PDB file of C-alpha atoms and ligand atoms in Angstrom:
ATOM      1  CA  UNK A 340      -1.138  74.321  46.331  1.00  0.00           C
ATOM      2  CA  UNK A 341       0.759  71.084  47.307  1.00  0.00           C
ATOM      3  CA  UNK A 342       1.371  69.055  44.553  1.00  0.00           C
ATOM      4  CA  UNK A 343       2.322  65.239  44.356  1.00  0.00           C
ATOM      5  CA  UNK A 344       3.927  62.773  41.667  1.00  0.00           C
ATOM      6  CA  UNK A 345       2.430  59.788  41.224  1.00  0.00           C
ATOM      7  CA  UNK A 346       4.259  57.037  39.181  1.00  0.00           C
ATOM      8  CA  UNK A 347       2.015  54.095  37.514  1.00  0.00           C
ATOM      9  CA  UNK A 348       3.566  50.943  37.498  1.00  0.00           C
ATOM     10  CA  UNK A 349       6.901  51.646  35.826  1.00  0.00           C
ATOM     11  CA  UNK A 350       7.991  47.913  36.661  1.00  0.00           C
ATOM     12  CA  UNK A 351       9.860  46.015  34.223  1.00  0.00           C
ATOM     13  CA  UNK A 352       7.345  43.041  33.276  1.00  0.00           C
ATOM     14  CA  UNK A 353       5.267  46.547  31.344  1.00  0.00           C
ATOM     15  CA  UNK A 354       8.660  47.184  29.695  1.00  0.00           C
ATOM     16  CA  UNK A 355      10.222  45.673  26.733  1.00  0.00           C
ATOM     17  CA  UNK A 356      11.549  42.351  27.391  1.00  0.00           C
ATOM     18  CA  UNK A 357       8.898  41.829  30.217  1.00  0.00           C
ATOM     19  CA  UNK A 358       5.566  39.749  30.128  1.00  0.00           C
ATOM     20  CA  UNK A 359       2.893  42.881  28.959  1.00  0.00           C
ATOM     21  CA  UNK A 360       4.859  44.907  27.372  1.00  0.00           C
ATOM     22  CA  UNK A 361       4.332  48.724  26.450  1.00  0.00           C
ATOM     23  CA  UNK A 362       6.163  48.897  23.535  1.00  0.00           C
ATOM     24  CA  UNK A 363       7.753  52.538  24.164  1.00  0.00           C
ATOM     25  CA  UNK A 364       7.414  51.300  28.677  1.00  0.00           C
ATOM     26  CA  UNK A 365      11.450  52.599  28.732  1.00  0.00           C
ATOM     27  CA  UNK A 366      11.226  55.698  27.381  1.00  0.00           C
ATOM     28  CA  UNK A 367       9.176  57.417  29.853  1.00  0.00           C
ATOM     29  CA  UNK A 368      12.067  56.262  32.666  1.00  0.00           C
ATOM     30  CA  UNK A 369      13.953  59.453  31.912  1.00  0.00           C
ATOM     31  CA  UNK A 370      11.243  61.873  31.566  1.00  0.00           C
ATOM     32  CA  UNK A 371      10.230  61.014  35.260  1.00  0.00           C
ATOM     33  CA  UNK A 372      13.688  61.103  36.202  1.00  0.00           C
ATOM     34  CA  UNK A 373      13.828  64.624  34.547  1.00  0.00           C
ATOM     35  CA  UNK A 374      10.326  65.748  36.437  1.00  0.00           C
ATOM     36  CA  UNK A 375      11.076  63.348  39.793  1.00  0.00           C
ATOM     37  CA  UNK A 376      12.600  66.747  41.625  1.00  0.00           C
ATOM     38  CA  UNK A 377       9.814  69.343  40.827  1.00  0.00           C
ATOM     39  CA  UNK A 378       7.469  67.055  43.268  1.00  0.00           C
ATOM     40  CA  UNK A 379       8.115  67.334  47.140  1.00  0.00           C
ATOM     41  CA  UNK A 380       6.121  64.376  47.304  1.00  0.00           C
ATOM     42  CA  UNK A 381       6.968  60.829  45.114  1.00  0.00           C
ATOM     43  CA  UNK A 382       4.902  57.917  45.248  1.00  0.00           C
ATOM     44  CA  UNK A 383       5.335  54.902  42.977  1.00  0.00           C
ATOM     45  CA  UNK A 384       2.379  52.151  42.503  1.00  0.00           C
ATOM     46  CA  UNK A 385       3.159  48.721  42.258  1.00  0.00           C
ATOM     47  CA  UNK A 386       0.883  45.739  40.274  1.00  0.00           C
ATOM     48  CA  UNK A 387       2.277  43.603  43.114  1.00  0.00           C
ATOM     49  CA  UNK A 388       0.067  40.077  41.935  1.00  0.00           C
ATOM     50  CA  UNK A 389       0.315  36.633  43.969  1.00  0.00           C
ATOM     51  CA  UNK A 390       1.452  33.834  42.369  1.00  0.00           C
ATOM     52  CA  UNK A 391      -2.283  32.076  41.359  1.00  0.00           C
ATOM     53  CA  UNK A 392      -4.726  35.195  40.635  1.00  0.00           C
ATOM     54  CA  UNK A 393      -8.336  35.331  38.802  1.00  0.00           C
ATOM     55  CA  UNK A 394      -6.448  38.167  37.178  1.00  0.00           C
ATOM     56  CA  UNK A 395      -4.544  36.244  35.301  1.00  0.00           C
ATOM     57  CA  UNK A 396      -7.710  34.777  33.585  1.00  0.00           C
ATOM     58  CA  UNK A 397      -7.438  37.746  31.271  1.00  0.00           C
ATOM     59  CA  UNK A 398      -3.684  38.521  31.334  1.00  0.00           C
ATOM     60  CA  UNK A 399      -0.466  36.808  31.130  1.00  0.00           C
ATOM     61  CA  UNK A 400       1.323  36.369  34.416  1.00  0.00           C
ATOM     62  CA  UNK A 401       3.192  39.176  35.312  1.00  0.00           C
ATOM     63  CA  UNK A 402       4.282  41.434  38.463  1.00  0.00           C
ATOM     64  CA  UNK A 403       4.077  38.705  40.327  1.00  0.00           C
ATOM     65  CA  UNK A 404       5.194  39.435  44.125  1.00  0.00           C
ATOM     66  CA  UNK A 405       8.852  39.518  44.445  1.00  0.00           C
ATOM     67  CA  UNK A 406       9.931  38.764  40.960  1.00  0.00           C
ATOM     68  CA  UNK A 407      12.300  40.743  38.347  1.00  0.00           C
ATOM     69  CA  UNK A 408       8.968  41.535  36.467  1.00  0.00           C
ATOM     70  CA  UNK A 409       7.518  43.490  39.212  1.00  0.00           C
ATOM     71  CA  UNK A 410      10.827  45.565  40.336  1.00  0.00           C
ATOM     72  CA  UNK A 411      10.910  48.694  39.008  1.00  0.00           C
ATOM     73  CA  UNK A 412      13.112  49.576  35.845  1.00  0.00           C
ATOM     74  CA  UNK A 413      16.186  49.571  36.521  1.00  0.00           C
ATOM     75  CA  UNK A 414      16.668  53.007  35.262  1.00  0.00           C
ATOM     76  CA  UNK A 415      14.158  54.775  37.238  1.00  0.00           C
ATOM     77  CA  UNK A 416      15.432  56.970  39.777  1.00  0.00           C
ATOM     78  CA  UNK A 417      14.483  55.757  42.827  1.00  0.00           C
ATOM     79  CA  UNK A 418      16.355  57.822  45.655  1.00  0.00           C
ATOM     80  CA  UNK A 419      13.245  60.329  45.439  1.00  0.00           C
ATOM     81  CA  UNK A 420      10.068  57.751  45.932  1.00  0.00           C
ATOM     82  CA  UNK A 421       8.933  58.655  49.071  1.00  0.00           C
ATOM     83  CA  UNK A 422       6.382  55.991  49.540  1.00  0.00           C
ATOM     84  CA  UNK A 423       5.428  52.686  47.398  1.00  0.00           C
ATOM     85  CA  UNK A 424       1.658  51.364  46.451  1.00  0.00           C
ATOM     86  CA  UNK A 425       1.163  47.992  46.308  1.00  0.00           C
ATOM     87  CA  UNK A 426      -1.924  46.695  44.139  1.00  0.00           C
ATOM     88  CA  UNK A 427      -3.724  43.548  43.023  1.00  0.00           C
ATOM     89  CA  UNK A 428      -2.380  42.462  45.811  1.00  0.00           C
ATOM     90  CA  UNK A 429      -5.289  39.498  46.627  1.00  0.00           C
ATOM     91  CA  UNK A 430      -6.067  36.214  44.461  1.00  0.00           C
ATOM     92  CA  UNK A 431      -9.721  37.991  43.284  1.00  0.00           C
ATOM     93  CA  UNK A 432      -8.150  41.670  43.469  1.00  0.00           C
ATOM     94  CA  UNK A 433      -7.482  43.081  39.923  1.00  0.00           C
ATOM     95  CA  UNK A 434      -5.892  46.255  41.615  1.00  0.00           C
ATOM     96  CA  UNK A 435      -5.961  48.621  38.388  1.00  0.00           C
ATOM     97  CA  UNK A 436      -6.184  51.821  40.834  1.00  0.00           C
ATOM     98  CA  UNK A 437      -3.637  52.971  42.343  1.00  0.00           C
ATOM     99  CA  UNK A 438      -6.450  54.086  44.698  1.00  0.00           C
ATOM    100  CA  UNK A 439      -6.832  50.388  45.434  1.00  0.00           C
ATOM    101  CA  UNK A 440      -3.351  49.806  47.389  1.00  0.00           C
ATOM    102  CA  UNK A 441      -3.616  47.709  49.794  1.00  0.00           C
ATOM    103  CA  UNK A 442      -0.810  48.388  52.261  1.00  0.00           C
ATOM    104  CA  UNK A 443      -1.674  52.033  52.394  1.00  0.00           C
ATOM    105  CA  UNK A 444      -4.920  54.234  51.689  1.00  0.00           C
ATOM    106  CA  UNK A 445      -3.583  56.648  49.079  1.00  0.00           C
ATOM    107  CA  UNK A 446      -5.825  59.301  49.386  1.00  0.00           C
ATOM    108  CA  UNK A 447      -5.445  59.629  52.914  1.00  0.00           C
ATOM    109  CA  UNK A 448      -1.970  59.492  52.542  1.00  0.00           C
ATOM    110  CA  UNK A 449      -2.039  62.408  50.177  1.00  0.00           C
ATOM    111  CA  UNK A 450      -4.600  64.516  51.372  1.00  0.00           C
ATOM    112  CA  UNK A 451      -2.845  64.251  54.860  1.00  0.00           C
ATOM    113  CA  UNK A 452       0.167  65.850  53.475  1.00  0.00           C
ATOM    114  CA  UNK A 453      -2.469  68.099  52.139  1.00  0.00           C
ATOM    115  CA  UNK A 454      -1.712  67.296  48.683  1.00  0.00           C
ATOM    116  CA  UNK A 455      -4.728  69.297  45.933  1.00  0.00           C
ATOM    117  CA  UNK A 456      -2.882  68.601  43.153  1.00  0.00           C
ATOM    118  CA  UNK A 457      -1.752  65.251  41.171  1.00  0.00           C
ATOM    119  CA  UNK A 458       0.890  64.628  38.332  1.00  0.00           C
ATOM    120  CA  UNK A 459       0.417  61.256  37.028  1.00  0.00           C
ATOM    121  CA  UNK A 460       3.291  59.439  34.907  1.00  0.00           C
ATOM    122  CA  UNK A 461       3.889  55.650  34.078  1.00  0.00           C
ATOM    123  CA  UNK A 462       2.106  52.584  32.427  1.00  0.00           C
ATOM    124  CA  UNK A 463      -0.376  51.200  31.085  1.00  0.00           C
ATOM    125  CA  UNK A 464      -2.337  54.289  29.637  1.00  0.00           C
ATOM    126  CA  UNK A 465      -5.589  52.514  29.195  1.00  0.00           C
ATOM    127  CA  UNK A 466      -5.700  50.708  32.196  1.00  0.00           C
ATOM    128  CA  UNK A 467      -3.712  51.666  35.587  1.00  0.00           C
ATOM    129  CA  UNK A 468      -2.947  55.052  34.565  1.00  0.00           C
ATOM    130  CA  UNK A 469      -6.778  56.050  33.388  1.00  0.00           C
ATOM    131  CA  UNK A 470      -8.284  54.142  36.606  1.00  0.00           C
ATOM    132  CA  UNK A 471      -6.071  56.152  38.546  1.00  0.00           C
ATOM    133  CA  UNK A 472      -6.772  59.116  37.018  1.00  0.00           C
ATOM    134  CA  UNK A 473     -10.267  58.639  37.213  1.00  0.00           C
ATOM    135  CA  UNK A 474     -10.436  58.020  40.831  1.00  0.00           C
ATOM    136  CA  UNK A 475      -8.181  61.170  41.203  1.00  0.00           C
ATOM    137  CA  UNK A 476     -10.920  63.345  39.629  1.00  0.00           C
ATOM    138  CA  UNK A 477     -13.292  61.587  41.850  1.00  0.00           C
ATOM    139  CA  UNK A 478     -11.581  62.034  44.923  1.00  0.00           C
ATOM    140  CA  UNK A 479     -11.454  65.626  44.494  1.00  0.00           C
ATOM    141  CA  UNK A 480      -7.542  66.090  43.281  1.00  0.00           C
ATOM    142  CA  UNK A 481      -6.778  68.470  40.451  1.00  0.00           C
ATOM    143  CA  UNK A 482      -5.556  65.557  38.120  1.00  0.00           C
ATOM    144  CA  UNK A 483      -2.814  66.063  35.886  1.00  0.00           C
ATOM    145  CA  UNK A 484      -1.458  63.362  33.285  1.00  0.00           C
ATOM    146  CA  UNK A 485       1.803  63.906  31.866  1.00  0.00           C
ATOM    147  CA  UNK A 486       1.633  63.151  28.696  1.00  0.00           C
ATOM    148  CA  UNK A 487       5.391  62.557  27.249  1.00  0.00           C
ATOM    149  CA  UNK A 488       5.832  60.462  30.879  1.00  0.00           C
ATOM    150  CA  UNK A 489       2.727  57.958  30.195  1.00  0.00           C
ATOM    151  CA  UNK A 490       2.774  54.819  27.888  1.00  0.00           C
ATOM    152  CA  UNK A 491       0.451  52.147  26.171  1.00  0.00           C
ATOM    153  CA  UNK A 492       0.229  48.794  25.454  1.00  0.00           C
ATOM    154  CA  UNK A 493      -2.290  49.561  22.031  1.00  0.00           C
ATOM    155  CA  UNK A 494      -3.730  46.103  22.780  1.00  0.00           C
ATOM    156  CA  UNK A 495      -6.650  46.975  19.708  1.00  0.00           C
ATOM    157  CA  UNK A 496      -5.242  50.080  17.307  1.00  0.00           C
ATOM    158  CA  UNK A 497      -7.264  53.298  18.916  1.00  0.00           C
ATOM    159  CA  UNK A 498      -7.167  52.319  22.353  1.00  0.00           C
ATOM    160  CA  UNK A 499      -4.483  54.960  24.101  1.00  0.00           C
ATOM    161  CA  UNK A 500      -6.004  57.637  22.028  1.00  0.00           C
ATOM    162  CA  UNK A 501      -9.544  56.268  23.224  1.00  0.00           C
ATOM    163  CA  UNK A 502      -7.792  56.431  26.794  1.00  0.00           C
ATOM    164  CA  UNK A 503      -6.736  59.550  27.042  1.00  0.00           C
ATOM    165  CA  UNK A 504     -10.215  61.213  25.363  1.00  0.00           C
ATOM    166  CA  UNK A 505     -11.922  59.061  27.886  1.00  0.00           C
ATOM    167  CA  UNK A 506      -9.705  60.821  31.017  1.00  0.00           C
ATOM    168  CA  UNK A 507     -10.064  64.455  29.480  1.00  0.00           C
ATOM    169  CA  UNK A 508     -14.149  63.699  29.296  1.00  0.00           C
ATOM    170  CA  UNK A 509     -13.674  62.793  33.094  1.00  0.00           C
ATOM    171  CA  UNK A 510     -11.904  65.623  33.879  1.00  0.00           C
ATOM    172  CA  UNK A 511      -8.300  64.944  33.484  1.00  0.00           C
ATOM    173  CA  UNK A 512      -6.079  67.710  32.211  1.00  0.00           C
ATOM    174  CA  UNK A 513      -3.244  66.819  29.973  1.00  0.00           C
ATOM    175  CA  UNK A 514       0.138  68.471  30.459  1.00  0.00           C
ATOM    176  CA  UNK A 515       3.830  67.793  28.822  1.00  0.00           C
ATOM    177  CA  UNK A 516       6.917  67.414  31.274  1.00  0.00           C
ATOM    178  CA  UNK A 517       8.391  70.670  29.545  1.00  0.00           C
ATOM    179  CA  UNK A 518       5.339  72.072  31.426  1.00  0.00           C
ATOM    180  CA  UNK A 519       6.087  71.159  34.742  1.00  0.00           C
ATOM    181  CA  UNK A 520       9.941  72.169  34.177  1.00  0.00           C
ATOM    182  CA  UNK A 521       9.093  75.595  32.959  1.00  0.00           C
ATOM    183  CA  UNK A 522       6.784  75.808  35.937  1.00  0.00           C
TER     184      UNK A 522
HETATM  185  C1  VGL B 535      -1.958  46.930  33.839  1.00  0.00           C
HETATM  186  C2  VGL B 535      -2.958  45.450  32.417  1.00  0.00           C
HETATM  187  C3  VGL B 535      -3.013  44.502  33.405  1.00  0.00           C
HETATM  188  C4  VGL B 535      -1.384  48.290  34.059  1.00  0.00           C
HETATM  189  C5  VGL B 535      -1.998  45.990  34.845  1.00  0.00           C
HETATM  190  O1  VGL B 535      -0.467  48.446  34.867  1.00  0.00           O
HETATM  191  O2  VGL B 535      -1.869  49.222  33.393  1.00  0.00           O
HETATM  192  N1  VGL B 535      -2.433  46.649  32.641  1.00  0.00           N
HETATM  193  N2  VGL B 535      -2.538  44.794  34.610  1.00  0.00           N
END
């Protein structure tokens, strides 16, 4: 059983202070950083948009390619990320998936380091983190969200809880970080 972490979008434009905001986006940063070293294998997605995208026809500009709002936070351990995943990458490429990378093919990557197993942590619950998760489940990976390590944006009231039914219907199992420390 090889298991990998797999770290949604933790980039500061879906913090606080950033263009599309989770409103609690910081305070899964030390939750992964408390989790980061159970995982022999770290990989971190990116939304990693150009500058003019059809994406941004139904969201504000943000993680745009080499700007503060797509680094990741600051406080994010990053000494451990063994490889990054950079979506949305194309001007018609909404890049929710971090199955959808463009400069590598994640689930080759993973299942060639004969990875079974994925933890899932990060941002936006309703959008990269379920698309992820969904493809997960479809690509055959026992799919794990963490769920004190994932965070909303609550766009419409009911739409994280919606989220995370919707990922459990798929076949998503939910699992605290205090789960993953106690082994
Ligand atoms: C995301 C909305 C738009 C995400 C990205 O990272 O979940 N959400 N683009």
């Amino acid at each position: 059983m090889m298991k990998a972490l797999l770290i949604v979008d933790l980039q500061n434009d879906f913090c606080p202070g950033g263009a599309l905001p989770a409103p609690e986006g910081d305070k899964v940063v030390p939750v992964i950083n408390s989790i980061m070293h159970y995982f022999p294998l770290v990989v971190a997605s990116k939304d990693w948009h150009p500058d003019t995208t059809a994406h941004f026809g139904a969201w504000p500009k943000h993680c745009v390619q080499n700007s503060w709002g797509a680094e990741l936070h600051p406080g994010l351990r990053q000494d451990i990320i063994h490889q990054v995943a950079l979506k949305g990458t194309g001007d018609r490429d909404e890049g929710y998936s971090a199955f959808e990378a463009s400069n590598i093919n994640l689930e080759q990557y993973l299942k060639e380091r004969s990875v079974d197993s994925l933890y899932i942590t990060g941002i936006a619950i309703e959008y990269c983190v379920k698309k992820s998760a969904r493809d997960a489940v479809k690509k055959g990976f026992h799919t794990f969200v963490v769920r004190d390590a994932v965070a909303g944006i609550e766009l419409h009231r009911g739409d994280v809880e919606r989220a995370l039914w919707e990922m459990v219907h798929a076949g998503v199992m939910l699992v605290t970080s205090a789960d993953i420390s106690q082994g």
